[in-house]
């Protein structure tokens, strides 16, 4: 009896009406909160079953942004320990509200910390549309620094358009360029700031396709690369070697079916994200402070509460169950 809005939220995430890793996480927490509030079940076991079903529907929408399973994990944690239906329900509602609030707070904190890395007179390049990255740029402008921005177009979904509208609304001088023009302009750029969909234990950053090219170009030109990422974008399961799945979307986002259909030897490939290795990243700004990418494990352990011993415990339990 999945309530409509859970499937609606899932559809909006799939179609990218709801997009951006932070927003996806908050909308998912809100969908679980509403589900827990409005669901009509008679006992604890049914509540757990229903909530698990809703969580699975939401997690299955897009595979890359780890903020999504992390948000679900945070909101659903404790549901197993609850002794009554009411306790389980209240717990989900409370954790969802807390997550949404702390996520908004994290974006504000990152804006303050990130803005300190922007100097008066800097030209910044950003790729895709990241509220965390834009927060830093807008905060630097708000605090009186004179800055200029290069924003990429972001093929195929043109998230760059959302970015330039936001920058324009803030009154920030902005240059709009095609993705392939980054190397032509990198010598006019002092700093690259991007967001993240996932940060792995070895400090690699998964973000919109093209980010690794931007970072590689910046590295070659000795331009610093800053990643703005809330702690819930760090990927705990990379500790045990799990890889981040890179979403590959429909080719018709790049080339209309009627054209590709007439080209039998052509396959359109459309990965939505890529991986930037830690060596091309100077700093990751989180709400807990700015860290070098090599310190990603500390964030996973201290802020998400997943140390390697957690996995040992899980494995022990699993092994015991199999005995
Ligand atoms: C969005 C994207 C953004 C990150 C971070 O990709 O790659 O850079 O999600 O964004 P898509 P934020 O448009 O495919 O969702 O800082 O807003 O969480």
Short mmCIF file of C-alpha atoms and ligand atoms in Angstrom, two decimals:
data_model
loop_
_atom_site.label_atom_id
_atom_site.label_comp_id
_atom_site.label_asym_id
_atom_site.label_seq_id
_atom_site.Cartn_x
_atom_site.Cartn_y
_atom_site.Cartn_z
CA UNK A 1 0.00 0.00 0.00
CA UNK A 2 2.77 2.39 -0.94
CA UNK A 3 1.42 5.91 -0.58
CA UNK A 4 1.48 7.92 -3.79
CA UNK A 5 4.04 10.49 -2.77
CA UNK A 6 6.80 7.88 -2.23
CA UNK A 7 6.46 6.73 -5.85
CA UNK A 8 6.06 10.34 -6.95
CA UNK A 9 9.29 11.34 -5.20
CA UNK A 10 11.01 8.30 -6.72
CA UNK A 11 9.79 9.25 -10.22
CA UNK A 12 10.92 12.86 -9.79
CA UNK A 13 14.40 11.71 -8.75
CA UNK A 14 14.62 9.32 -11.72
CA UNK A 15 13.51 12.00 -14.19
CA UNK A 16 15.82 14.52 -12.46
CA UNK A 17 13.04 16.93 -11.58
CA UNK A 18 14.59 16.49 -8.14
CA UNK A 19 18.35 16.47 -8.64
CA UNK A 20 21.64 17.35 -6.97
CA UNK A 21 22.90 15.04 -4.24
CA UNK A 22 21.94 17.23 -1.27
CA UNK A 23 18.42 17.95 -2.48
CA UNK A 24 17.85 14.28 -3.33
CA UNK A 25 18.87 13.31 0.23
CA UNK A 26 16.53 15.85 1.85
CA UNK A 27 13.56 14.94 -0.39
CA UNK A 28 14.06 11.26 0.40
CA UNK A 29 14.16 11.98 4.14
CA UNK A 30 10.98 14.04 3.74
CA UNK A 31 9.25 11.23 1.81
CA UNK A 32 10.12 8.73 4.57
CA UNK A 33 8.94 11.20 7.22
CA UNK A 34 5.59 11.64 5.48
CA UNK A 35 5.23 7.94 4.91
CA UNK A 36 5.87 7.21 8.60
CA UNK A 37 3.35 9.91 9.54
CA UNK A 38 0.54 8.91 7.19
CA UNK A 39 0.89 5.15 7.00
CA UNK A 40 -1.97 3.18 8.56
CA UNK A 41 -0.73 -0.14 9.92
CA UNK A 42 -1.76 -2.11 12.99
CA UNK A 43 1.55 -3.46 14.24
CA UNK A 44 5.29 -2.91 14.40
CA UNK A 45 6.23 -5.69 11.97
CA UNK A 46 3.94 -4.26 9.25
CA UNK A 47 5.36 -0.78 9.85
CA UNK A 48 8.93 -2.06 9.42
CA UNK A 49 7.93 -3.94 6.27
CA UNK A 50 6.21 -0.92 4.74
CA UNK A 51 9.05 1.43 5.61
CA UNK A 52 11.64 -0.99 4.18
CA UNK A 53 9.64 -1.17 0.95
CA UNK A 54 9.46 2.63 0.69
CA UNK A 55 13.19 2.93 1.45
CA UNK A 56 14.04 0.39 -1.25
CA UNK A 57 11.89 2.20 -3.83
CA UNK A 58 13.69 5.46 -3.07
CA UNK A 59 17.21 3.97 -3.00
CA UNK A 60 16.64 2.26 -6.37
CA UNK A 61 16.06 5.56 -8.20
CA UNK A 62 19.61 6.71 -8.98
CA UNK A 63 22.69 4.71 -8.10
CA UNK A 64 25.54 7.21 -7.76
CA UNK A 65 24.75 9.90 -5.17
CA UNK A 66 25.66 8.19 -1.90
CA UNK A 67 23.80 10.92 -0.01
CA UNK A 68 20.66 8.97 -0.92
CA UNK A 69 21.44 5.61 0.80
CA UNK A 70 23.19 7.52 3.60
CA UNK A 71 20.05 9.60 4.25
CA UNK A 72 17.90 6.46 4.19
CA UNK A 73 20.34 4.69 6.55
CA UNK A 74 20.28 7.61 9.00
CA UNK A 75 16.47 7.94 8.95
CA UNK A 76 15.82 4.20 9.20
CA UNK A 77 18.47 3.45 11.83
CA UNK A 78 16.89 2.49 15.12
CA UNK A 79 13.72 1.11 13.51
CA UNK A 80 14.95 -2.42 14.32
CA UNK A 81 15.56 -1.54 17.99
CA UNK A 82 12.14 0.09 18.54
CA UNK A 83 9.91 -1.91 20.89
CA UNK A 84 6.56 -0.44 19.87
CA UNK A 85 4.93 0.81 16.69
CA UNK A 86 4.70 4.30 18.14
CA UNK A 87 8.38 4.34 19.10
CA UNK A 88 9.40 3.22 15.62
CA UNK A 89 7.13 5.82 13.97
CA UNK A 90 8.31 8.68 16.20
CA UNK A 91 11.94 7.67 15.67
CA UNK A 92 11.69 7.82 11.86
CA UNK A 93 9.89 11.18 11.97
CA UNK A 94 12.41 12.68 14.39
CA UNK A 95 15.51 11.43 12.54
CA UNK A 96 14.11 12.63 9.19
CA UNK A 97 13.46 16.11 10.61
CA UNK A 98 16.91 16.19 12.17
CA UNK A 99 18.55 15.05 8.94
CA UNK A 100 16.81 17.72 6.84
CA UNK A 101 17.73 20.40 9.34
CA UNK A 102 21.37 19.30 9.66
CA UNK A 103 21.70 19.01 5.88
CA UNK A 104 20.58 22.63 5.43
CA UNK A 105 22.88 23.69 8.23
CA UNK A 106 25.78 21.78 6.63
CA UNK A 107 25.35 23.61 3.32
CA UNK A 108 25.44 26.95 5.18
CA UNK A 109 28.56 25.97 7.14
CA UNK A 110 30.32 24.80 3.96
CA UNK A 111 29.49 28.15 2.34
CA UNK A 112 31.22 29.98 5.22
CA UNK A 113 34.28 27.70 5.26
CA UNK A 114 34.58 27.52 1.47
CA UNK A 115 34.26 31.29 1.03
CA UNK A 116 37.44 31.74 3.11
CA UNK A 117 39.38 29.95 0.38
CA UNK A 118 38.23 32.50 -2.17
CA UNK A 119 40.35 35.67 -2.31
CA UNK A 120 39.30 39.13 -3.31
CA UNK A 121 39.74 39.40 -7.10
CA UNK A 122 39.58 35.61 -7.73
CA UNK A 123 38.06 34.05 -10.82
CA UNK A 124 36.39 30.74 -10.01
CA UNK A 125 35.37 27.96 -12.34
CA UNK A 126 32.49 25.65 -11.45
CA UNK A 127 31.02 22.66 -13.26
CA UNK A 128 27.43 21.37 -13.04
CA UNK A 129 25.00 22.77 -10.48
CA UNK A 130 25.99 22.20 -6.88
CA UNK A 131 24.28 24.08 -4.09
CA UNK A 132 27.29 23.40 -1.83
CA UNK A 133 29.78 24.80 -4.37
CA UNK A 134 27.55 27.75 -5.28
CA UNK A 135 27.04 28.48 -1.58
CA UNK A 136 30.80 29.13 -1.21
CA UNK A 137 30.87 31.41 -4.26
CA UNK A 138 27.78 33.38 -3.22
CA UNK A 139 29.05 33.75 0.36
CA UNK A 140 32.40 35.12 -0.90
CA UNK A 141 30.48 37.66 -3.02
CA UNK A 142 28.17 38.52 -0.10
CA UNK A 143 31.14 39.19 2.15
CA UNK A 144 32.32 41.87 -0.26
CA UNK A 145 34.95 40.03 -2.32
CA UNK A 146 35.07 40.99 -5.95
CA UNK A 147 34.88 37.73 -7.89
CA UNK A 148 34.10 36.44 -11.35
CA UNK A 149 32.89 32.99 -12.36
CA UNK A 150 33.26 30.67 -15.32
CA UNK A 151 30.33 28.22 -15.46
CA UNK A 152 30.19 25.30 -17.88
CA UNK A 153 27.16 24.33 -19.92
CA UNK A 154 27.08 20.70 -18.64
CA UNK A 155 25.95 18.55 -21.52
CA UNK A 156 23.63 16.78 -21.94
CA UNK A 157 21.22 18.07 -19.27
CA UNK A 158 22.45 21.68 -19.16
CA UNK A 159 22.59 22.06 -15.39
CA UNK A 160 24.89 25.01 -16.14
CA UNK A 161 21.77 27.02 -16.97
CA UNK A 162 20.53 26.67 -13.40
CA UNK A 163 23.98 27.71 -12.18
CA UNK A 164 24.18 30.88 -14.28
CA UNK A 165 20.64 31.91 -13.27
CA UNK A 166 21.57 31.58 -9.59
CA UNK A 167 24.83 33.50 -10.11
CA UNK A 168 23.05 36.17 -12.12
CA UNK A 169 20.38 36.55 -9.41
CA UNK A 170 23.20 37.06 -6.89
CA UNK A 171 24.69 39.78 -9.13
CA UNK A 172 27.93 37.86 -9.77
CA UNK A 173 29.85 38.49 -13.01
CA UNK A 174 29.67 35.19 -14.89
CA UNK A 175 31.05 33.72 -18.11
CA UNK A 176 29.08 30.82 -19.62
CA UNK A 177 31.21 28.38 -21.63
CA UNK A 178 30.78 25.03 -23.36
CA UNK A 179 32.31 22.10 -21.48
CA UNK A 180 35.09 21.67 -24.01
CA UNK A 181 36.29 25.29 -23.52
CA UNK A 182 37.63 24.70 -20.00
CA UNK A 183 41.25 24.27 -21.11
CA UNK A 184 41.03 27.42 -23.24
CA UNK A 185 40.09 29.50 -20.20
CA UNK A 186 41.89 27.75 -17.34
CA UNK A 187 44.70 30.36 -17.30
CA UNK A 188 42.09 33.00 -16.44
CA UNK A 189 40.94 30.91 -13.48
CA UNK A 190 42.34 31.06 -9.90
CA UNK A 191 40.27 28.34 -8.30
CA UNK A 192 37.95 25.49 -9.30
CA UNK A 193 35.04 24.71 -6.95
CA UNK A 194 32.73 21.76 -7.58
CA UNK A 195 30.32 19.65 -5.56
CA UNK A 196 30.25 15.88 -5.06
CA UNK A 197 27.86 12.98 -5.36
CA UNK A 198 30.19 10.67 -3.49
CA UNK A 199 33.60 10.74 -1.82
CA UNK A 200 35.35 7.39 -1.48
CA UNK A 201 37.62 6.24 1.36
CA UNK A 202 40.72 6.97 -0.76
CA UNK A 203 39.58 10.57 -1.32
CA UNK A 204 38.39 10.17 -4.91
CA UNK A 205 35.42 12.36 -5.77
CA UNK A 206 32.50 11.21 -7.90
CA UNK A 207 30.70 14.13 -9.51
CA UNK A 208 29.02 15.20 -12.77
CA UNK A 209 30.60 13.81 -15.92
CA UNK A 210 33.39 16.13 -17.02
CA UNK A 211 34.55 16.97 -13.48
CA UNK A 212 37.65 14.78 -13.83
CA UNK A 213 38.57 16.54 -17.09
CA UNK A 214 38.15 19.91 -15.38
CA UNK A 215 40.26 18.78 -12.41
CA UNK A 216 42.93 17.28 -14.66
CA UNK A 217 43.11 20.52 -16.65
CA UNK A 218 43.33 22.56 -13.43
CA UNK A 219 46.06 20.27 -12.08
CA UNK A 220 48.07 20.70 -15.27
CA UNK A 221 47.69 24.50 -15.00
CA UNK A 222 48.49 24.45 -11.23
CA UNK A 223 45.05 25.79 -10.34
CA UNK A 224 43.67 24.55 -7.00
CA UNK A 225 40.58 22.33 -6.97
CA UNK A 226 38.20 22.56 -4.01
CA UNK A 227 35.32 20.13 -3.53
CA UNK A 228 32.35 21.24 -1.42
CA UNK A 229 30.74 18.16 0.12
CA UNK A 230 28.61 17.49 3.17
CA UNK A 231 29.82 14.59 5.35
CA UNK A 232 26.83 12.46 4.25
CA UNK A 233 28.30 12.35 0.75
CA UNK A 234 31.17 10.19 1.94
CA UNK A 235 30.72 6.53 1.04
CA UNK A 236 31.18 4.13 4.00
CA UNK A 237 30.99 0.93 1.97
CA UNK A 238 34.06 1.90 -0.05
CA UNK A 239 35.99 0.88 3.12
CA UNK A 240 35.24 -2.74 2.26
CA UNK A 241 36.07 -2.29 -1.39
CA UNK A 242 32.62 -1.54 -2.74
CA UNK A 243 32.79 0.62 -5.85
CA UNK A 244 30.47 3.53 -6.58
CA UNK A 245 28.15 2.66 -9.44
CA UNK A 246 28.32 5.25 -12.19
CA UNK A 247 24.84 5.86 -13.54
CA UNK A 248 24.54 5.55 -17.31
CA UNK A 249 21.45 7.32 -18.55
CA UNK A 250 19.45 6.91 -21.75
CA UNK A 251 21.31 7.87 -24.93
CA UNK A 252 18.33 9.95 -26.08
CA UNK A 253 19.45 12.65 -23.61
CA UNK A 254 22.35 13.18 -26.05
CA UNK A 255 20.93 12.23 -29.44
CA UNK A 256 17.26 11.90 -30.40
CA UNK A 257 16.15 8.30 -30.98
CA UNK A 258 15.07 9.14 -34.54
CA UNK A 259 18.66 10.12 -35.40
CA UNK A 260 20.48 7.38 -33.49
CA UNK A 261 17.90 4.90 -34.85
CA UNK A 262 19.05 5.73 -38.37
CA UNK A 263 22.71 5.03 -37.49
CA UNK A 264 22.90 1.27 -36.94
CA UNK A 265 26.65 1.28 -36.20
CA UNK A 266 26.48 4.05 -33.61
CA UNK A 267 25.93 3.50 -29.88
CA UNK A 268 25.33 6.58 -27.76
CA UNK A 269 27.04 6.33 -24.34
CA UNK A 270 25.80 8.59 -21.57
CA UNK A 271 27.54 8.17 -18.20
CA UNK A 272 26.19 10.84 -15.84
CA UNK A 273 29.21 10.96 -13.48
CA UNK A 274 32.95 10.38 -13.41
CA UNK A 275 35.67 9.80 -10.82
CA UNK A 276 38.33 12.39 -10.01
CA UNK A 277 41.31 10.84 -8.22
CA UNK A 278 42.46 12.39 -4.92
CA UNK A 279 45.73 13.62 -6.47
CA UNK A 280 43.79 16.22 -8.50
CA UNK A 281 41.95 17.55 -5.46
CA UNK A 282 43.50 20.03 -3.04
CA UNK A 283 40.79 20.29 -0.43
CA UNK A 284 37.38 18.91 0.46
CA UNK A 285 35.30 21.41 2.40
CA UNK A 286 32.78 19.74 4.68
CA UNK A 287 30.60 21.17 7.46
CA UNK A 288 33.08 19.57 9.88
CA UNK A 289 35.94 21.57 8.37
CA UNK A 290 38.22 21.46 5.34
CA UNK A 291 40.27 18.30 4.89
CA UNK A 292 42.79 17.00 2.37
CA UNK A 293 41.14 14.17 0.36
CA UNK A 294 43.48 11.66 2.02
CA UNK A 295 41.56 12.18 5.27
CA UNK A 296 38.27 10.87 3.89
CA UNK A 297 38.40 7.80 6.17
CA UNK A 298 38.29 10.05 9.24
CA UNK A 299 35.04 11.61 8.06
CA UNK A 300 33.49 8.21 7.35
CA UNK A 301 34.51 7.00 10.79
CA UNK A 302 33.89 10.05 12.94
CA UNK A 303 30.90 11.65 11.26
CA UNK A 304 29.05 8.72 9.74
CA UNK A 305 30.03 6.28 12.49
CA UNK A 306 31.22 3.55 10.14
CA UNK A 307 34.61 2.21 11.15
CA UNK A 308 36.09 -0.95 9.71
CA UNK A 309 35.10 -2.75 12.95
CA UNK A 310 31.44 -2.02 12.12
CA UNK A 311 31.86 -4.12 9.01
CA UNK A 312 33.63 -6.84 11.02
CA UNK A 313 30.64 -6.91 13.35
CA UNK A 314 28.25 -7.11 10.39
CA UNK A 315 30.32 -9.87 8.82
CA UNK A 316 30.45 -11.80 12.11
CA UNK A 317 26.69 -11.59 12.44
CA UNK A 318 26.21 -12.67 8.83
CA UNK A 319 28.63 -15.55 9.24
CA UNK A 320 26.92 -16.63 12.45
CA UNK A 321 23.57 -16.58 10.70
CA UNK A 322 24.94 -18.78 7.94
CA UNK A 323 26.33 -21.38 10.43
C1 LIG B 1 24.49 16.86 -9.86
C2 LIG B 1 25.94 16.97 -9.52
C3 LIG B 1 26.30 17.91 -8.40
C4 LIG B 1 26.34 17.12 -7.07
C5 LIG B 1 26.48 18.03 -5.87
O1 LIG B 1 24.23 15.88 -10.81
O2 LIG B 1 26.78 16.30 -10.04
O3 LIG B 1 27.55 18.48 -8.62
O4 LIG B 1 25.16 16.35 -6.92
O5 LIG B 1 25.37 18.89 -5.81
P1 LIG B 1 22.72 15.65 -11.32
P2 LIG B 1 24.84 19.50 -4.43
O6 LIG B 1 22.26 16.93 -11.90
O7 LIG B 1 22.82 14.54 -12.33
O8 LIG B 1 21.90 15.24 -10.10
O9 LIG B 1 26.01 20.27 -3.87
O10 LIG B 1 23.69 20.38 -4.84
O11 LIG B 1 24.43 18.39 -3.54
#
